[in-house]
XYZ file of C-alpha atoms in Angstrom:
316
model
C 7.191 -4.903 26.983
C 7.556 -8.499 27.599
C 8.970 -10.405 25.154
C 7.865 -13.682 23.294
C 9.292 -17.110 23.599
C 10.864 -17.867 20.135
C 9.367 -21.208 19.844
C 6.244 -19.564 20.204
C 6.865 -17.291 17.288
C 7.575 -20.241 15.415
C 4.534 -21.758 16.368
C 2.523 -18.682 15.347
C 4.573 -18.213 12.197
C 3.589 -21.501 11.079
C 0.356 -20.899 11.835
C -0.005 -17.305 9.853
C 1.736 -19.226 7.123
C -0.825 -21.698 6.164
C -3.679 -19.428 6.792
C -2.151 -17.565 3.576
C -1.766 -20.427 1.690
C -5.571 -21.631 2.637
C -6.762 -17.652 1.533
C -4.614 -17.959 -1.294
C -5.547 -21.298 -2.966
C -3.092 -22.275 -6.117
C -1.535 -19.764 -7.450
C -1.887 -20.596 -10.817
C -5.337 -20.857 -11.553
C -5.939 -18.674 -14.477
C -8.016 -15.727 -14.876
C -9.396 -12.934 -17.076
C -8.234 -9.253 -17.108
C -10.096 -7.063 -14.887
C -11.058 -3.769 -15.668
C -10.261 -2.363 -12.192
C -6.159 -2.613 -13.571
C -4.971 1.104 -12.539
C -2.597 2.856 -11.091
C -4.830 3.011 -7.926
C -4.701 -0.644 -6.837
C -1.019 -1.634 -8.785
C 1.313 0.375 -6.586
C 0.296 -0.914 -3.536
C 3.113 -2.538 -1.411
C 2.429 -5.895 1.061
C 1.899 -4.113 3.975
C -1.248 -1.994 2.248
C -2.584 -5.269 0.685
C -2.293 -7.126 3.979
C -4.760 -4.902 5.815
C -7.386 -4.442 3.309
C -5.929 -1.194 1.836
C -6.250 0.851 5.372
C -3.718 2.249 6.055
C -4.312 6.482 5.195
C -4.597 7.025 8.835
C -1.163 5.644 9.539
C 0.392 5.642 6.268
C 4.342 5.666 6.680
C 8.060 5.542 4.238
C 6.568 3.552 1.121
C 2.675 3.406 2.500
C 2.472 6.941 2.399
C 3.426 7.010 -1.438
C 0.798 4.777 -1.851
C -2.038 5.768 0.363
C -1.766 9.324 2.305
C 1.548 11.517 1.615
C 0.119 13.436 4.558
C 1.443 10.124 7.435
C 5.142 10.535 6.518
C 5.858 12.584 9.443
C 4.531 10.030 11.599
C 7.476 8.530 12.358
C 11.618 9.516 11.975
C 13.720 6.905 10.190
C 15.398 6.986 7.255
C 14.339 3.623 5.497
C 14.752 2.336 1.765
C 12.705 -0.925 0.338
C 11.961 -2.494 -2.706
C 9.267 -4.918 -3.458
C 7.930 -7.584 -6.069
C 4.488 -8.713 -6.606
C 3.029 -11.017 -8.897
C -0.768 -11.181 -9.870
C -1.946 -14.151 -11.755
C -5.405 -13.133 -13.111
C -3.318 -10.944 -15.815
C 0.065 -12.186 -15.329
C 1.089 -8.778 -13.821
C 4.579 -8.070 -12.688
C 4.642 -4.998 -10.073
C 8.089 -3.569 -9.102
C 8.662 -0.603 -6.505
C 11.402 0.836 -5.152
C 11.636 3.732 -2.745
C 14.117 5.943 -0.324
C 12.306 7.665 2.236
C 13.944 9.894 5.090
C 11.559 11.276 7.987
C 14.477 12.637 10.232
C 14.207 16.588 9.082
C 11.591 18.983 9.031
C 10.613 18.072 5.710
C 10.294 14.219 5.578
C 10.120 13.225 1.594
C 10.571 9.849 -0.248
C 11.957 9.525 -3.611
C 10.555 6.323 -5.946
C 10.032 4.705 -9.015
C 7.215 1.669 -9.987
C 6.695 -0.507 -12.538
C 3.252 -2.460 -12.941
C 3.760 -4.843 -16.613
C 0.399 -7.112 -16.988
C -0.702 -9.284 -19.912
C -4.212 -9.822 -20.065
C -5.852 -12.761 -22.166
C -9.010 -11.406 -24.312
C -10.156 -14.351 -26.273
C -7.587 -16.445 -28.111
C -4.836 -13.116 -27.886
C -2.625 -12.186 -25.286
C -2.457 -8.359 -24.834
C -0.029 -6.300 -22.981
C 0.178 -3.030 -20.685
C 2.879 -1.419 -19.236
C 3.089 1.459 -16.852
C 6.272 3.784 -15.260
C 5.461 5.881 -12.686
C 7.974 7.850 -10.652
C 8.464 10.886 -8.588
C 9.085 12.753 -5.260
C 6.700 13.048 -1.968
C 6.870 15.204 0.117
C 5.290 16.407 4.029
C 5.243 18.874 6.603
C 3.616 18.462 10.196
C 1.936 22.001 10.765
C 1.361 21.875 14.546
C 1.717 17.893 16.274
C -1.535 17.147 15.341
C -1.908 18.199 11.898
C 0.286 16.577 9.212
C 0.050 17.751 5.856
C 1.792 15.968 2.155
C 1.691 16.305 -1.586
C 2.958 13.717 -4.191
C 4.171 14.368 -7.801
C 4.463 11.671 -10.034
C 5.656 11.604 -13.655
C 3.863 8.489 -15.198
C 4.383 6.582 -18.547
C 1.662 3.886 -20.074
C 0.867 2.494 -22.854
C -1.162 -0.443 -23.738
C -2.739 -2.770 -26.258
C -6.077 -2.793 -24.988
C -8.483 -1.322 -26.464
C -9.996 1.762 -25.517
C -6.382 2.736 -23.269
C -4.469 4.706 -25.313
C -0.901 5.801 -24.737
C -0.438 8.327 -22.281
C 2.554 9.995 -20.465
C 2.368 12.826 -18.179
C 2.593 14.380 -14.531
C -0.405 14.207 -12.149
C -0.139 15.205 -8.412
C -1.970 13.790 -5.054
C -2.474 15.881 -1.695
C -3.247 14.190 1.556
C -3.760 14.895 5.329
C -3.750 13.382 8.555
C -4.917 14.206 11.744
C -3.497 12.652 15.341
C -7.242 13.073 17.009
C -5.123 11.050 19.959
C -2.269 9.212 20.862
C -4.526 6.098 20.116
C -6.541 7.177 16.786
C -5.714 8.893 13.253
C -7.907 9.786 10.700
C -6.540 10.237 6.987
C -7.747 11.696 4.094
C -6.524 11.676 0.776
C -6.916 12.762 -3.273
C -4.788 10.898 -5.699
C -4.291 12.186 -8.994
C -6.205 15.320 -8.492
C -4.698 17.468 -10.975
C -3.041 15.909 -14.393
C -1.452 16.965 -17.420
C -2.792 14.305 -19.775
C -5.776 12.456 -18.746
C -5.344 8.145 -18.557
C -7.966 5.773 -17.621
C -4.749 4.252 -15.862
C -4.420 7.831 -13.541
C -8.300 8.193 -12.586
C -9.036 11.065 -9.488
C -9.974 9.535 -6.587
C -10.440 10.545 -2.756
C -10.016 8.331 0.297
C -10.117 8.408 3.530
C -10.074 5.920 7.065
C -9.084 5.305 10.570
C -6.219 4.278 12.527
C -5.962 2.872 15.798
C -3.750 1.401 18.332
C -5.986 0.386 21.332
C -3.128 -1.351 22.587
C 0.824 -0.809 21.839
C 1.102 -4.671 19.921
C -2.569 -4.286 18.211
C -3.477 -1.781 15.239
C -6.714 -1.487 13.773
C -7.958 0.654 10.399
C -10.759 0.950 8.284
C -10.411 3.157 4.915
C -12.917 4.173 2.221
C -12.221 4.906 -1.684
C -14.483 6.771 -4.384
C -13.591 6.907 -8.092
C -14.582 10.325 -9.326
C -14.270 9.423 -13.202
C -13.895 6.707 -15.536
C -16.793 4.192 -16.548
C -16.084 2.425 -13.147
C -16.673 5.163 -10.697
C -16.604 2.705 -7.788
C -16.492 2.821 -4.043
C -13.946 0.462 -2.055
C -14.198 -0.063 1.487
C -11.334 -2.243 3.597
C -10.464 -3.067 6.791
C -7.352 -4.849 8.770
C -5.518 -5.564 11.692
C -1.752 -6.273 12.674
C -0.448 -7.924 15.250
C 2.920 -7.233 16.294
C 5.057 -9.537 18.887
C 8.326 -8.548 19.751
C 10.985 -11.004 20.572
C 14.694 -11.211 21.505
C 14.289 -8.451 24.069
C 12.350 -6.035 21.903
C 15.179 -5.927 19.101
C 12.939 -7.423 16.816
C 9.666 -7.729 15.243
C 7.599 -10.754 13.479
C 3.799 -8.307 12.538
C 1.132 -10.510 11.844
C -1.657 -9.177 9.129
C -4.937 -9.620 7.872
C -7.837 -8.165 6.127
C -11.110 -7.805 3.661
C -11.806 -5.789 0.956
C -14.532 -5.054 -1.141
C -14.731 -3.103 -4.481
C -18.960 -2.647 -5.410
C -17.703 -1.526 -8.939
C -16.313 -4.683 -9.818
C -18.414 -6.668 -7.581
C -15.622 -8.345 -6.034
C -14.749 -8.687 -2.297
C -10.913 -10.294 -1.215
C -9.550 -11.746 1.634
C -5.654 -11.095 2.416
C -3.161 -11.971 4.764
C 0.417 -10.813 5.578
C 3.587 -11.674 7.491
C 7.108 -9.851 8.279
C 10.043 -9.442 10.128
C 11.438 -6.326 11.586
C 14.757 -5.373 13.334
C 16.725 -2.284 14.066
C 18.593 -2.712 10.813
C 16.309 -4.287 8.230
C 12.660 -5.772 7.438
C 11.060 -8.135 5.186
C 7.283 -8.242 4.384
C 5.440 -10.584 2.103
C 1.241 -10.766 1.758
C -1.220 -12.168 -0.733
C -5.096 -11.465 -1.799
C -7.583 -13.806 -2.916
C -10.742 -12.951 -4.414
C -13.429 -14.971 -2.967
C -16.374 -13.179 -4.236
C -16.562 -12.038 -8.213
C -13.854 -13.615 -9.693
C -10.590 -15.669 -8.933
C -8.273 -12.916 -8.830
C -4.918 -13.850 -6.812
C -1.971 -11.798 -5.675
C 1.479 -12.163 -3.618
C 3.900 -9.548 -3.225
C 6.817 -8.897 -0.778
C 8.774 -6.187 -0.263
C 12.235 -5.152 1.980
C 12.890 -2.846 3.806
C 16.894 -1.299 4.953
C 16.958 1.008 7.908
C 19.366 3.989 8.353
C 19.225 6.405 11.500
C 15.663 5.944 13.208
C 14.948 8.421 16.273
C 11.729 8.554 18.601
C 7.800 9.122 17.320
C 7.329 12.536 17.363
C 5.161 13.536 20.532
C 1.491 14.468 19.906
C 1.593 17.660 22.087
């Protein structure tokens, strides 16, 4: 593939840059808590939040945690990252870390998250706090069927009213199917089964589409339905990344964007992403604004450390 001029990259990088800052806006404009605070939108890493949340039909390492357990034998690398994100709205503080390996038969991905928020009601500041961690694991039953189940040990509690305390073990299952070498379609149920019920932990299902109509573009569109909970909301997103290679293909510099819309909370977001990938390490930072419903604003990064990484496995 031909490779890109670095001043151009520069040039573009500048560019992406302040079109995140102009979605953005100032970070520290204050906000109230939102109700739609769960363990469905607080894990998510930057690479998730940069597309619009669409990412189960190509869901990878820490995205398939997140999104579609089911994509983690899309690739074969063995890759660990941590990430940070900040939302202002409730003064949230969300940690992950991961360790994924994709090189056996098995891939699986070991993690922990943190999500600590502190929502203003009125003249008092509350606070919630949630642990989550646990062990994924996939299996690709013929090329173009990949299969993956999550299980997650998860401790909240919370001064809110109407979330009590809550610790437990709840499990997700997802799938993906390699329709071509050009489209995936994912599917996915997050905390289907549970062993103490949380507001924090609702069931949900998911699913979208994944496409590469060329090698440098990607394109994906996902769905999500609440099934419980006084919110039982859908929440539709779509993205794109771009992704230019430079100093003779040894590198990467992906270029991200996306909408989102939740009809629950009546809120739709506009987001925006950036990174850098080589053969040895990656870096990834995005942010969210709400432009519709509220004035909700988040920025997270995340980084990424390679180990061995070996060829796509072949759809046929």
């Amino acid at each position: 593939m031909r490779s890109i001029a670095p001043g151009v990259l520069v040039v573009l990088g500048v560019i992406v840059v302040l079109g995140v800052l102009g979605v953005l806006g100032v970070l520290g404009i204050a906000g109230s808590a939102r109700a739609g605070a769960d363990s469905l939108n607080d894990l998510l890493g930057p690479r998730e939040i940069a597309v619009g949340e669409a990412m189960r039909g190509g869901a990878t390492g820490q995205s398939g945690i997140d999104l579609n357990p089911g994509g983690l034998p899309l690739n074969r690398e063995l890759v660990f990252e941590g990430g940070y994100g900040y939302r202002a709205a409730d003064s949230a503080s969300l940690i992950g870390v991961s360790a994924c390996d994709s090189t056996n038969a098995m891939p699986g991905c070991f993690f922990y998250d943190y999500a600590g928020s502190s929502p203003e009601l009125g003249d008092m500041t509350l606070h919630r706090t949630t642990h989550v961690g646990g062990l994924a694991l996939a299996r690709m039953l013929v090329p173009r069927i990949l299969i993956g189940a999550t299980t997650k040990y998860y401790h909240f509690t919370s001064d809110m009213a109407g979330e009590p305390d809550a610790s437990g073990t709840t499990f997700d299952l997802g799938a993906t199917v390699r329709v071509t070498q050009l489209i995936n379609l994912g599917v996915s149920a997050q905390n289907l089964w549970a062993t103490t019920a949380s507001s924090q932990f609702p069931r949900a299902v998911g699913g979208g589409v994944y496409a590469h109509p060329i090698p440098v573009l990607a394109l994906s569109f996902d769905a999500r339905w609440k099934l419980e909970g006084s919110d039982r909301s859908a929440r539709y997103g779509g993205g794109a990344e771009l992704f230019l290679r430079g100093d003779g293909g040894q590198t990467g510099y992906p270029i991200r964007a996306g909408a989102l819309h939740d009809n629950g909370l009546g809120a739709t977001y506009l987001s925006a992403g950036l990174g850098f990938a080589s053969v040895t390490w990656g870096v990834d930072l995005a942010g969210r604004r709400e432009i519709k419903g509220g004035d909700e604003t988040m920025i997270i990064a995340s980084m990424r450390l390679f180990g061995p990484r070996l060829a796509a496995p072949p759809i046929e």
